[in-house]
PDB file of C-alpha atoms in Angstrom:
ATOM      1  CA  MET A   1      78.620  76.319  95.500  1.00 35.00           C
ATOM      2  CA  ALA A   2      80.427  75.145  92.449  1.00 37.00           C
ATOM      3  CA  ASN A   3      83.561  76.937  91.402  1.00 39.00           C
ATOM      4  CA  LYS A   4      83.606  77.175  87.617  1.00 38.00           C
ATOM      5  CA  THR A   5      86.383  79.740  87.425  1.00 40.00           C
ATOM      6  CA  LYS A   6      89.772  79.156  85.891  1.00 41.00           C
ATOM      7  CA  GLY A   7      92.454  78.977  88.545  1.00 37.00           C
ATOM      8  CA  SER A   8      95.036  80.615  86.298  1.00 37.00           C
ATOM      9  CA  SER A   9      93.135  83.900  86.238  1.00 42.00           C
ATOM     10  CA  VAL A  10      93.109  84.072  90.015  1.00 41.00           C
ATOM     11  CA  GLN A  11      96.831  83.439  90.212  1.00 38.00           C
ATOM     12  CA  GLU A  12      97.708  85.960  87.506  1.00 46.00           C
ATOM     13  CA  THR A  13      96.056  88.768  89.459  1.00 47.00           C
ATOM     14  CA  PRO A  14      98.333  90.343  92.121  1.00 57.00           C
ATOM     15  CA  HIS A  15      95.585  89.891  94.723  1.00 65.00           C
ATOM     16  CA  ILE A  16      92.774  87.358  94.698  1.00 76.00           C
ATOM     17  CA  PRO A  17      89.525  89.349  94.369  1.00 89.00           C
ATOM     18  CA  VAL A  18      87.204  88.936  97.334  1.00 93.00           C
ATOM     19  CA  LEU A  19      84.254  86.546  97.102  1.00 96.00           C
ATOM     20  CA  TYR A  20      85.457  85.493  93.655  1.00 94.00           C
ATOM     21  CA  ARG A  21      83.367  82.309  93.517  1.00 95.00           C
ATOM     22  CA  GLU A  22      80.267  84.071  94.768  1.00 97.00           C
ATOM     23  CA  VAL A  23      80.662  86.858  92.212  1.00 97.00           C
ATOM     24  CA  VAL A  24      80.957  84.403  89.321  1.00 96.00           C
ATOM     25  CA  ASP A  25      77.896  82.509  90.540  1.00 97.00           C
ATOM     26  CA  ALA A  26      75.982  85.787  90.971  1.00 97.00           C
ATOM     27  CA  PHE A  27      76.138  86.349  87.225  1.00 97.00           C
ATOM     28  CA  ALA A  28      75.522  82.739  86.210  1.00 95.00           C
ATOM     29  CA  PRO A  29      72.128  83.661  84.654  1.00 95.00           C
ATOM     30  CA  CYS A  30      73.820  86.172  82.315  1.00 94.00           C
ATOM     31  CA  GLU A  31      74.302  84.230  79.090  1.00 90.00           C
ATOM     32  CA  LYS A  32      74.829  87.167  76.740  1.00 92.00           C
ATOM     33  CA  GLY A  33      75.282  90.904  76.914  1.00 96.00           C
ATOM     34  CA  ILE A  34      77.531  93.237  78.889  1.00 98.00           C
ATOM     35  CA  ILE A  35      78.556  93.279  82.530  1.00 98.00           C
ATOM     36  CA  ILE A  36      79.657  96.582  84.043  1.00 98.00           C
ATOM     37  CA  ASP A  37      82.457  96.229  86.609  1.00 98.00           C
ATOM     38  CA  CYS A  38      82.109  99.556  88.404  1.00 97.00           C
ATOM     39  CA  THR A  39      85.289  99.166  90.471  1.00 94.00           C
ATOM     40  CA  MET A  40      87.750  97.398  88.205  1.00 93.00           C
ATOM     41  CA  GLY A  41      90.940  97.796  90.261  1.00 89.00           C
ATOM     42  CA  TYR A  42      93.407  95.036  89.341  1.00 88.00           C
ATOM     43  CA  GLY A  43      90.833  93.480  86.995  1.00 92.00           C
ATOM     44  CA  GLY A  44      90.481  90.331  89.077  1.00 92.00           C
ATOM     45  CA  HIS A  45      86.694  90.069  89.088  1.00 95.00           C
ATOM     46  CA  SER A  46      86.583  91.240  85.462  1.00 96.00           C
ATOM     47  CA  SER A  47      88.921  88.517  84.213  1.00 95.00           C
ATOM     48  CA  LEU A  48      87.102  85.794  86.133  1.00 95.00           C
ATOM     49  CA  LEU A  49      83.754  86.838  84.687  1.00 96.00           C
ATOM     50  CA  LEU A  50      85.170  86.985  81.163  1.00 97.00           C
ATOM     51  CA  ASP A  51      86.770  83.552  81.562  1.00 95.00           C
ATOM     52  CA  ASN A  52      83.615  81.995  82.922  1.00 94.00           C
ATOM     53  CA  LYS A  53      81.297  83.482  80.291  1.00 93.00           C
ATOM     54  CA  PRO A  54      82.985  83.605  76.842  1.00 94.00           C
ATOM     55  CA  SER A  55      79.798  85.032  75.316  1.00 95.00           C
ATOM     56  CA  LEU A  56      79.835  88.118  77.569  1.00 96.00           C
ATOM     57  CA  SER A  57      81.536  91.480  77.149  1.00 98.00           C
ATOM     58  CA  LEU A  58      82.560  93.844  79.910  1.00 98.00           C
ATOM     59  CA  ILE A  59      82.830  97.564  80.620  1.00 98.00           C
ATOM     60  CA  GLY A  60      85.434  98.175  83.324  1.00 97.00           C
ATOM     61  CA  ILE A  61      85.366 101.443  85.278  1.00 97.00           C
ATOM     62  CA  ASP A  62      87.903 103.022  87.597  1.00 94.00           C
ATOM     63  CA  GLN A  63      88.813 106.585  88.513  1.00 92.00           C
ATOM     64  CA  ASP A  64      92.373 105.657  89.444  1.00 89.00           C
ATOM     65  CA  PRO A  65      94.815 106.060  86.506  1.00 90.00           C
ATOM     66  CA  THR A  66      97.102 103.416  88.012  1.00 87.00           C
ATOM     67  CA  ALA A  67      94.246 100.902  87.930  1.00 88.00           C
ATOM     68  CA  ILE A  68      93.390 101.906  84.381  1.00 93.00           C
ATOM     69  CA  ALA A  69      96.986 101.377  83.242  1.00 92.00           C
ATOM     70  CA  PHE A  70      97.357  98.032  85.014  1.00 91.00           C
ATOM     71  CA  SER A  71      94.023  96.569  83.948  1.00 94.00           C
ATOM     72  CA  SER A  72      94.405  97.775  80.369  1.00 95.00           C
ATOM     73  CA  GLN A  73      97.334  95.346  80.137  1.00 95.00           C
ATOM     74  CA  ARG A  74      95.746  92.699  82.360  1.00 94.00           C
ATOM     75  CA  LEU A  75      92.581  92.542  80.247  1.00 96.00           C
ATOM     76  CA  ALA A  76      94.202  93.106  76.846  1.00 97.00           C
ATOM     77  CA  PRO A  77      94.022  89.389  75.892  1.00 96.00           C
ATOM     78  CA  TYR A  78      90.220  89.627  75.882  1.00 97.00           C
ATOM     79  CA  GLY A  79      90.382  92.080  72.993  1.00 97.00           C
ATOM     80  CA  ALA A  80      87.145  93.689  71.845  1.00 96.00           C
ATOM     81  CA  ARG A  81      85.202  92.013  74.641  1.00 97.00           C
ATOM     82  CA  VAL A  82      86.530  94.665  77.042  1.00 98.00           C
ATOM     83  CA  GLU A  83      85.999  98.403  77.115  1.00 98.00           C
ATOM     84  CA  ILE A  84      87.729 100.405  79.869  1.00 97.00           C
ATOM     85  CA  ARG A  85      86.426 103.788  80.968  1.00 97.00           C
ATOM     86  CA  GLN A  86      87.898 106.203  83.517  1.00 95.00           C
ATOM     87  CA  GLY A  87      85.779 108.237  85.899  1.00 95.00           C
ATOM     88  CA  ARG A  88      83.491 108.075  88.938  1.00 94.00           C
ATOM     89  CA  PHE A  89      81.553 104.850  88.647  1.00 96.00           C
ATOM     90  CA  SER A  90      78.130 106.357  89.368  1.00 96.00           C
ATOM     91  CA  GLU A  91      78.487 108.738  86.415  1.00 97.00           C
ATOM     92  CA  VAL A  92      80.144 106.336  83.989  1.00 97.00           C
ATOM     93  CA  ALA A  93      77.784 103.460  84.789  1.00 97.00           C
ATOM     94  CA  ALA A  94      74.783 105.745  84.261  1.00 97.00           C
ATOM     95  CA  GLU A  95      76.171 106.778  80.863  1.00 97.00           C
ATOM     96  CA  ALA A  96      76.822 103.144  79.912  1.00 97.00           C
ATOM     97  CA  MET A  97      73.305 102.056  80.896  1.00 97.00           C
ATOM     98  CA  THR A  98      71.845 104.850  78.776  1.00 97.00           C
ATOM     99  CA  GLU A  99      74.059 103.964  75.806  1.00 97.00           C
ATOM    100  CA  LYS A 100      73.764 100.185  75.916  1.00 97.00           C
ATOM    101  CA  GLY A 101      70.243  99.770  77.309  1.00 96.00           C
ATOM    102  CA  ASP A 102      69.051  96.181  77.482  1.00 96.00           C
ATOM    103  CA  ASN A 103      72.441  94.930  76.290  1.00 97.00           C
ATOM    104  CA  ILE A 104      73.580  95.441  79.899  1.00 98.00           C
ATOM    105  CA  CYS A 105      72.883  92.224  81.798  1.00 97.00           C
ATOM    106  CA  GLY A 106      74.837  92.783  85.018  1.00 98.00           C
ATOM    107  CA  ILE A 107      76.395  95.387  87.286  1.00 98.00           C
ATOM    108  CA  LEU A 108      79.120  94.595  89.822  1.00 98.00           C
ATOM    109  CA  ALA A 109      80.487  97.047  92.391  1.00 97.00           C
ATOM    110  CA  ASP A 110      83.181  96.245  94.978  1.00 94.00           C
ATOM    111  CA  ILE A 111      82.829  99.252  97.278  1.00 91.00           C
ATOM    112  CA  GLY A 112      85.713 100.765  99.224  1.00 72.00           C
ATOM    113  CA  VAL A 113      89.472 101.032  98.928  1.00 71.00           C
ATOM    114  CA  SER A 114      91.191  98.538  96.627  1.00 64.00           C
ATOM    115  CA  SER A 115      94.234  96.397  97.314  1.00 62.00           C
ATOM    116  CA  LEU A 116      96.003  98.336  94.585  1.00 62.00           C
ATOM    117  CA  GLN A 117      95.570 101.570  96.533  1.00 60.00           C
ATOM    118  CA  LEU A 118      96.436 100.025  99.889  1.00 63.00           C
ATOM    119  CA  ASP A 119      99.645  98.568  98.458  1.00 63.00           C
ATOM    120  CA  GLN A 120     100.954 101.977  97.371  1.00 62.00           C
ATOM    121  CA  ARG A 121     102.120 103.515 100.612  1.00 62.00           C
ATOM    122  CA  GLU A 122     102.597 106.896  98.987  1.00 64.00           C
ATOM    123  CA  ARG A 123      98.814 107.079  98.417  1.00 69.00           C
ATOM    124  CA  GLY A 124      98.285 107.528 102.156  1.00 62.00           C
ATOM    125  CA  PHE A 125      95.523 104.943 102.682  1.00 72.00           C
ATOM    126  CA  SER A 126      97.435 102.898 105.255  1.00 75.00           C
ATOM    127  CA  TYR A 127      97.880 104.047 108.845  1.00 77.00           C
ATOM    128  CA  GLU A 128     101.607 103.420 108.260  1.00 80.00           C
ATOM    129  CA  SER A 129     101.821 105.775 105.258  1.00 86.00           C
ATOM    130  CA  ASP A 130     104.236 108.679 105.207  1.00 89.00           C
ATOM    131  CA  THR A 131     101.701 110.829 103.358  1.00 91.00           C
ATOM    132  CA  LEU A 132      98.179 112.013 104.158  1.00 93.00           C
ATOM    133  CA  ASP A 133      96.253 111.729 100.912  1.00 91.00           C
ATOM    134  CA  MET A 134      93.656 108.901 100.514  1.00 90.00           C
ATOM    135  CA  ARG A 135      92.337 110.112  97.146  1.00 92.00           C
ATOM    136  CA  MET A 136      91.135 107.293  94.905  1.00 89.00           C
ATOM    137  CA  ASN A 137      91.508 109.741  92.049  1.00 88.00           C
ATOM    138  CA  PRO A 138      94.922 111.391  92.568  1.00 87.00           C
ATOM    139  CA  ASN A 139      93.682 114.421  90.627  1.00 89.00           C
ATOM    140  CA  ALA A 140      90.716 115.114  92.917  1.00 90.00           C
ATOM    141  CA  GLN A 141      90.837 118.359  94.874  1.00 92.00           C
ATOM    142  CA  LEU A 142      89.979 117.167  98.389  1.00 95.00           C
ATOM    143  CA  SER A 143      92.580 115.051 100.186  1.00 95.00           C
ATOM    144  CA  ALA A 144      92.906 113.688 103.703  1.00 95.00           C
ATOM    145  CA  SER A 145      95.315 116.502 104.503  1.00 96.00           C
ATOM    146  CA  GLU A 146      92.592 119.122 104.042  1.00 97.00           C
ATOM    147  CA  VAL A 147      90.071 117.090 106.046  1.00 97.00           C
ATOM    148  CA  VAL A 148      92.413 116.470 108.968  1.00 97.00           C
ATOM    149  CA  ASN A 149      94.146 119.835 109.069  1.00 98.00           C
ATOM    150  CA  GLU A 150      91.400 122.255 108.018  1.00 97.00           C
ATOM    151  CA  TYR A 151      87.980 120.864 109.013  1.00 98.00           C
ATOM    152  CA  SER A 152      86.436 122.242 112.185  1.00 98.00           C
ATOM    153  CA  GLN A 153      86.326 120.112 115.314  1.00 98.00           C
ATOM    154  CA  GLY A 154      82.567 119.741 114.927  1.00 98.00           C
ATOM    155  CA  ALA A 155      82.852 118.603 111.313  1.00 98.00           C
ATOM    156  CA  LEU A 156      85.556 116.084 112.216  1.00 98.00           C
ATOM    157  CA  GLU A 157      83.435 114.740 115.067  1.00 97.00           C
ATOM    158  CA  THR A 158      80.479 114.240 112.737  1.00 97.00           C
ATOM    159  CA  ILE A 159      82.600 112.430 110.154  1.00 97.00           C
ATOM    160  CA  LEU A 160      84.184 110.151 112.751  1.00 96.00           C
ATOM    161  CA  ARG A 161      80.841 109.294 114.318  1.00 95.00           C
ATOM    162  CA  GLU A 162      78.824 108.820 111.132  1.00 94.00           C
ATOM    163  CA  TYR A 163      81.410 107.287 108.784  1.00 94.00           C
ATOM    164  CA  GLY A 164      83.687 105.481 111.231  1.00 91.00           C
ATOM    165  CA  GLU A 165      81.195 104.781 114.017  1.00 90.00           C
ATOM    166  CA  VAL A 166      83.917 105.938 116.422  1.00 92.00           C
ATOM    167  CA  THR A 167      82.394 105.802 119.908  1.00 91.00           C
ATOM    168  CA  ASN A 168      84.575 108.579 121.379  1.00 94.00           C
ATOM    169  CA  ALA A 169      84.424 110.763 118.280  1.00 95.00           C
ATOM    170  CA  ARG A 170      84.376 114.036 120.230  1.00 96.00           C
ATOM    171  CA  LYS A 171      87.577 113.258 122.118  1.00 96.00           C
ATOM    172  CA  VAL A 172      89.357 112.041 118.978  1.00 96.00           C
ATOM    173  CA  ALA A 173      88.313 115.140 117.028  1.00 97.00           C
ATOM    174  CA  GLU A 174      89.456 117.377 119.883  1.00 97.00           C
ATOM    175  CA  THR A 175      92.852 115.654 119.977  1.00 97.00           C
ATOM    176  CA  ILE A 176      93.301 115.999 116.222  1.00 97.00           C
ATOM    177  CA  VAL A 177      92.536 119.718 116.345  1.00 98.00           C
ATOM    178  CA  GLN A 178      94.862 120.277 119.303  1.00 97.00           C
ATOM    179  CA  ARG A 179      97.796 118.417 117.759  1.00 97.00           C
ATOM    180  CA  ARG A 180      97.538 119.339 114.086  1.00 95.00           C
ATOM    181  CA  PRO A 181      98.922 119.962 111.534  1.00 96.00           C
ATOM    182  CA  PHE A 182      99.714 116.390 110.524  1.00 96.00           C
ATOM    183  CA  ALA A 183     101.908 115.530 107.567  1.00 95.00           C
ATOM    184  CA  SER A 184     101.312 111.778 107.385  1.00 94.00           C
ATOM    185  CA  ALA A 185      98.801 109.048 108.158  1.00 92.00           C
ATOM    186  CA  LYS A 186     101.416 107.449 110.398  1.00 92.00           C
ATOM    187  CA  GLU A 187     101.757 110.622 112.447  1.00 95.00           C
ATOM    188  CA  LEU A 188      97.978 110.931 112.801  1.00 95.00           C
ATOM    189  CA  SER A 189      97.621 107.280 113.797  1.00 92.00           C
ATOM    190  CA  GLN A 190     100.261 107.639 116.484  1.00 93.00           C
ATOM    191  CA  ALA A 191      98.597 110.783 117.873  1.00 95.00           C
ATOM    192  CA  ILE A 192      95.210 109.113 118.392  1.00 93.00           C
ATOM    193  CA  PHE A 193      96.335 105.541 119.046  1.00 91.00           C
ATOM    194  CA  HIS A 194      95.901 105.852 122.825  1.00 90.00           C
ATOM    195  CA  LEU A 195      92.258 106.870 122.374  1.00 91.00           C
ATOM    196  CA  MET A 196      91.269 103.857 120.312  1.00 83.00           C
ATOM    197  CA  PRO A 197      89.649 100.711 121.798  1.00 78.00           C
ATOM    198  CA  LYS A 198      92.103  97.837 122.032  1.00 73.00           C
ATOM    199  CA  GLY A 199      91.691  94.113 121.738  1.00 65.00           C
ATOM    200  CA  LYS A 200      90.021  93.974 118.319  1.00 65.00           C
ATOM    201  CA  LYS A 201      91.348  92.164 115.265  1.00 66.00           C
ATOM    202  CA  ILE A 202      91.718  95.391 113.319  1.00 71.00           C
ATOM    203  CA  HIS A 203      94.282  98.115 114.021  1.00 72.00           C
ATOM    204  CA  PRO A 204      92.911 100.601 116.586  1.00 72.00           C
ATOM    205  CA  SER A 205      93.182 103.515 114.128  1.00 84.00           C
ATOM    206  CA  THR A 206      91.370 101.746 111.311  1.00 85.00           C
ATOM    207  CA  LEU A 207      87.927 103.248 111.956  1.00 89.00           C
ATOM    208  CA  VAL A 208      89.307 106.794 112.061  1.00 92.00           C
ATOM    209  CA  MET A 209      91.183 106.271 108.797  1.00 90.00           C
ATOM    210  CA  GLN A 210      88.071 104.719 107.275  1.00 90.00           C
ATOM    211  CA  ALA A 211      85.952 107.732 108.219  1.00 94.00           C
ATOM    212  CA  ILE A 212      88.433 110.185 106.706  1.00 95.00           C
ATOM    213  CA  ARG A 213      88.752 108.106 103.523  1.00 92.00           C
ATOM    214  CA  ILE A 214      84.979 107.955 103.081  1.00 94.00           C
ATOM    215  CA  GLU A 215      84.758 111.743 103.424  1.00 96.00           C
ATOM    216  CA  VAL A 216      87.616 112.364 100.985  1.00 95.00           C
ATOM    217  CA  ASN A 217      86.117 110.137  98.282  1.00 93.00           C
ATOM    218  CA  ASP A 218      82.408 110.681  99.044  1.00 94.00           C
ATOM    219  CA  GLU A 219      82.054 106.902  99.044  1.00 93.00           C
ATOM    220  CA  LEU A 220      78.560 106.673 100.508  1.00 95.00           C
ATOM    221  CA  GLY A 221      77.322 109.387  98.177  1.00 95.00           C
ATOM    222  CA  GLU A 222      78.875 107.602  95.218  1.00 96.00           C
ATOM    223  CA  LEU A 223      77.201 104.306  96.187  1.00 97.00           C
ATOM    224  CA  THR A 224      73.847 106.055  96.601  1.00 97.00           C
ATOM    225  CA  ARG A 225      74.164 107.741  93.209  1.00 97.00           C
ATOM    226  CA  LEU A 226      74.948 104.399  91.566  1.00 98.00           C
ATOM    227  CA  LEU A 227      71.816 102.872  93.080  1.00 98.00           C
ATOM    228  CA  ASP A 228      69.824 105.923  91.955  1.00 98.00           C
ATOM    229  CA  ALA A 229      71.115 105.474  88.403  1.00 97.00           C
ATOM    230  CA  ILE A 230      70.212 101.776  88.370  1.00 98.00           C
ATOM    231  CA  GLU A 231      66.733 102.565  89.703  1.00 96.00           C
ATOM    232  CA  ALA A 232      66.220 105.292  87.096  1.00 96.00           C
ATOM    233  CA  SER A 233      67.333 103.090  84.196  1.00 96.00           C
ATOM    234  CA  VAL A 234      64.838 101.364  81.934  1.00 94.00           C
ATOM    235  CA  ILE A 235      66.807  98.140  81.547  1.00 96.00           C
ATOM    236  CA  LYS A 236      64.306  95.299  81.681  1.00 96.00           C
ATOM    237  CA  LYS A 237      66.473  92.485  83.034  1.00 96.00           C
ATOM    238  CA  LEU A 238      69.557  93.120  85.146  1.00 97.00           C
ATOM    239  CA  ARG A 239      71.609  91.390  87.832  1.00 98.00           C
ATOM    240  CA  VAL A 240      73.052  93.784  90.434  1.00 98.00           C
ATOM    241  CA  ALA A 241      75.788  92.479  92.760  1.00 98.00           C
ATOM    242  CA  ILE A 242      77.369  94.793  95.319  1.00 98.00           C
ATOM    243  CA  ILE A 243      80.195  93.957  97.733  1.00 97.00           C
ATOM    244  CA  THR A 244      80.516  96.108 100.838  1.00 96.00           C
ATOM    245  CA  PHE A 245      83.018  96.144 103.690  1.00 90.00           C
ATOM    246  CA  HIS A 246      81.299  97.895 106.568  1.00 88.00           C
ATOM    247  CA  SER A 247      77.831  98.315 108.016  1.00 90.00           C
ATOM    248  CA  LEU A 248      77.095 101.765 106.587  1.00 92.00           C
ATOM    249  CA  GLU A 249      77.539 100.603 102.995  1.00 94.00           C
ATOM    250  CA  ASP A 250      75.728  97.321 103.614  1.00 96.00           C
ATOM    251  CA  ARG A 251      72.775  99.143 105.170  1.00 96.00           C
ATOM    252  CA  ILE A 252      72.419 101.415 102.136  1.00 97.00           C
ATOM    253  CA  VAL A 253      72.419  98.429  99.765  1.00 98.00           C
ATOM    254  CA  LYS A 254      70.075  96.340 101.915  1.00 97.00           C
ATOM    255  CA  ASN A 255      67.539  99.151 102.284  1.00 96.00           C
ATOM    256  CA  ARG A 256      67.588  99.994  98.583  1.00 97.00           C
ATOM    257  CA  PHE A 257      67.185  96.354  97.529  1.00 97.00           C
ATOM    258  CA  ASN A 258      64.261  95.999  99.949  1.00 95.00           C
ATOM    259  CA  LYS A 259      62.676  99.134  98.494  1.00 94.00           C
ATOM    260  CA  TRP A 260      63.049  97.782  94.969  1.00 96.00           C
ATOM    261  CA  SER A 261      61.322  94.522  95.916  1.00 95.00           C
ATOM    262  CA  LYS A 262      58.205  96.128  97.443  1.00 91.00           C
ATOM    263  CA  ASN A 263      54.983  96.256  95.472  1.00 85.00           C
ATOM    264  CA  CYS A 264      53.184  98.498  97.950  1.00 82.00           C
ATOM    265  CA  ILE A 265      54.793 101.821  98.860  1.00 80.00           C
ATOM    266  CA  CYS A 266      51.937 103.209 100.942  1.00 81.00           C
ATOM    267  CA  PRO A 267      52.799 104.583 104.413  1.00 82.00           C
ATOM    268  CA  ASP A 268      52.904 101.943 107.139  1.00 79.00           C
ATOM    269  CA  ASP A 269      49.912 103.530 108.871  1.00 80.00           C
ATOM    270  CA  ALA A 270      47.742 103.560 105.728  1.00 81.00           C
ATOM    271  CA  MET A 271      44.334 101.898 106.252  1.00 80.00           C
ATOM    272  CA  ARG A 272      44.377 100.427 102.735  1.00 85.00           C
ATOM    273  CA  CYS A 273      46.621 100.356  99.686  1.00 84.00           C
ATOM    274  CA  THR A 274      46.150 103.289  97.318  1.00 81.00           C
ATOM    275  CA  CYS A 275      49.468 103.160  95.449  1.00 79.00           C
ATOM    276  CA  GLY A 276      48.469 100.472  92.959  1.00 78.00           C
ATOM    277  CA  ASN A 277      50.538  97.703  94.585  1.00 78.00           C
ATOM    278  CA  ASN A 278      52.704  97.339  91.480  1.00 79.00           C
ATOM    279  CA  HIS A 279      55.939  99.152  92.289  1.00 82.00           C
ATOM    280  CA  SER A 280      58.361  96.219  92.557  1.00 89.00           C
ATOM    281  CA  ILE A 281      61.101  96.177  89.938  1.00 94.00           C
ATOM    282  CA  GLY A 282      62.474  92.764  90.846  1.00 96.00           C
ATOM    283  CA  LYS A 283      63.464  90.502  93.699  1.00 96.00           C
ATOM    284  CA  VAL A 284      66.174  90.164  96.321  1.00 97.00           C
ATOM    285  CA  ILE A 285      68.302  87.092  95.558  1.00 98.00           C
ATOM    286  CA  THR A 286      70.269  87.107  98.814  1.00 97.00           C
ATOM    287  CA  LYS A 287      68.013  87.363 101.850  1.00 93.00           C
ATOM    288  CA  LYS A 288      71.227  87.451 103.874  1.00 96.00           C
ATOM    289  CA  PRO A 289      74.527  88.698 102.454  1.00 97.00           C
ATOM    290  CA  LEU A 290      77.014  86.152 101.152  1.00 97.00           C
ATOM    291  CA  THR A 291      80.333  86.030 103.000  1.00 96.00           C
ATOM    292  CA  ALA A 292      83.697  84.391 102.363  1.00 95.00           C
ATOM    293  CA  GLN A 293      84.157  80.665 102.719  1.00 94.00           C
ATOM    294  CA  GLU A 294      86.726  79.255 105.127  1.00 94.00           C
ATOM    295  CA  ASP A 295      89.458  78.673 102.566  1.00 93.00           C
ATOM    296  CA  GLU A 296      89.148  82.226 101.267  1.00 92.00           C
ATOM    297  CA  LEU A 297      89.282  83.623 104.792  1.00 91.00           C
ATOM    298  CA  ARG A 298      92.547  81.772 105.348  1.00 91.00           C
ATOM    299  CA  ALA A 299      94.039  82.948 102.052  1.00 89.00           C
ATOM    300  CA  ASN A 300      92.802  86.550 102.023  1.00 85.00           C
ATOM    301  CA  SER A 301      92.292  88.490 105.249  1.00 82.00           C
ATOM    302  CA  ARG A 302      90.586  91.342 103.374  1.00 81.00           C
ATOM    303  CA  SER A 303      87.641  89.050 102.681  1.00 88.00           C
ATOM    304  CA  ARG A 304      86.826  88.867 106.402  1.00 89.00           C
ATOM    305  CA  SER A 305      84.448  91.834 106.344  1.00 89.00           C
ATOM    306  CA  ALA A 306      83.201  91.484 102.743  1.00 94.00           C
ATOM    307  CA  LYS A 307      79.457  91.065 102.191  1.00 97.00           C
ATOM    308  CA  LEU A 308      77.793  90.445  98.849  1.00 98.00           C
ATOM    309  CA  ARG A 309      74.146  91.253  98.159  1.00 98.00           C
ATOM    310  CA  ILE A 310      72.440  90.414  94.866  1.00 98.00           C
ATOM    311  CA  PHE A 311      69.269  91.784  93.303  1.00 98.00           C
ATOM    312  CA  GLU A 312      67.569  90.771  90.066  1.00 98.00           C
ATOM    313  CA  ILE A 313      65.719  93.522  88.216  1.00 97.00           C
ATOM    314  CA  ARG A 314      62.816  92.407  86.029  1.00 95.00           C
ATOM    315  CA  ARG A 315      60.786  95.226  84.569  1.00 91.00           C
ATOM    316  CA  ASP A 316      57.702  94.454  82.469  1.00 77.00           C
TER     317      ASP A 316
END
């Protein structure tokens, strides 16, 4: 896979964006129009796309005011080619697709917590943080503190099992309830550390923190609403590239892309097709998700679990 990106843009960004070569190649067919970067963060993917395609413009979205402030400066040299909007990406992307219509040629979403948020220990995303927050939007009402200290044991167990795939979710939830209140992510991590499976590459508390973060930010709901908005749009030609970091997100994207590619939507037990056999809105570009190449894995540990799936919408 050829790397057509400018090395300077990668270096100027505080963290190299994951799957940067694959993202640029994903939008290679986009020769003109607007790409929506749903999760702008540090602006790494945005700047690479703008460098690689001088004829394209970009709408960058983030709900984090710190990201907005940083990327407003980072992307300022691109002038009128960039428009930055603040808000939840499912809502803002839907508005942009309605406004811009067929001028939108691509949508990129890098799902999950950003390096920017992980780097700020006071945001409470790290298991070593001295706070218990985890809000991607610092002004949102629900924080990790409310989830950990106020949710019932049953609700915590459900979150840990469904969002973190924690195998001993009941025991972990019981321990949290017995030992709360917690004032920091570090304190919570230490309290449950002995219950977590050892010997894996990730920190034993990672899955618990992941589950709480997903609940706080409604991450799976937000991803689903973005896919709903794309499906409901009337844009005729559109490249959709979504990066996920765990199996729950990847499953949602895979299933939706497969749905979009099917002509027949009759029940599996139907004797014959009665739906018209014309429901496909495009094709899956990546039969299997793209993952990081060896040199990226060595340079950026965050890329280890990143998966990129691409779909091409073509409506008649």
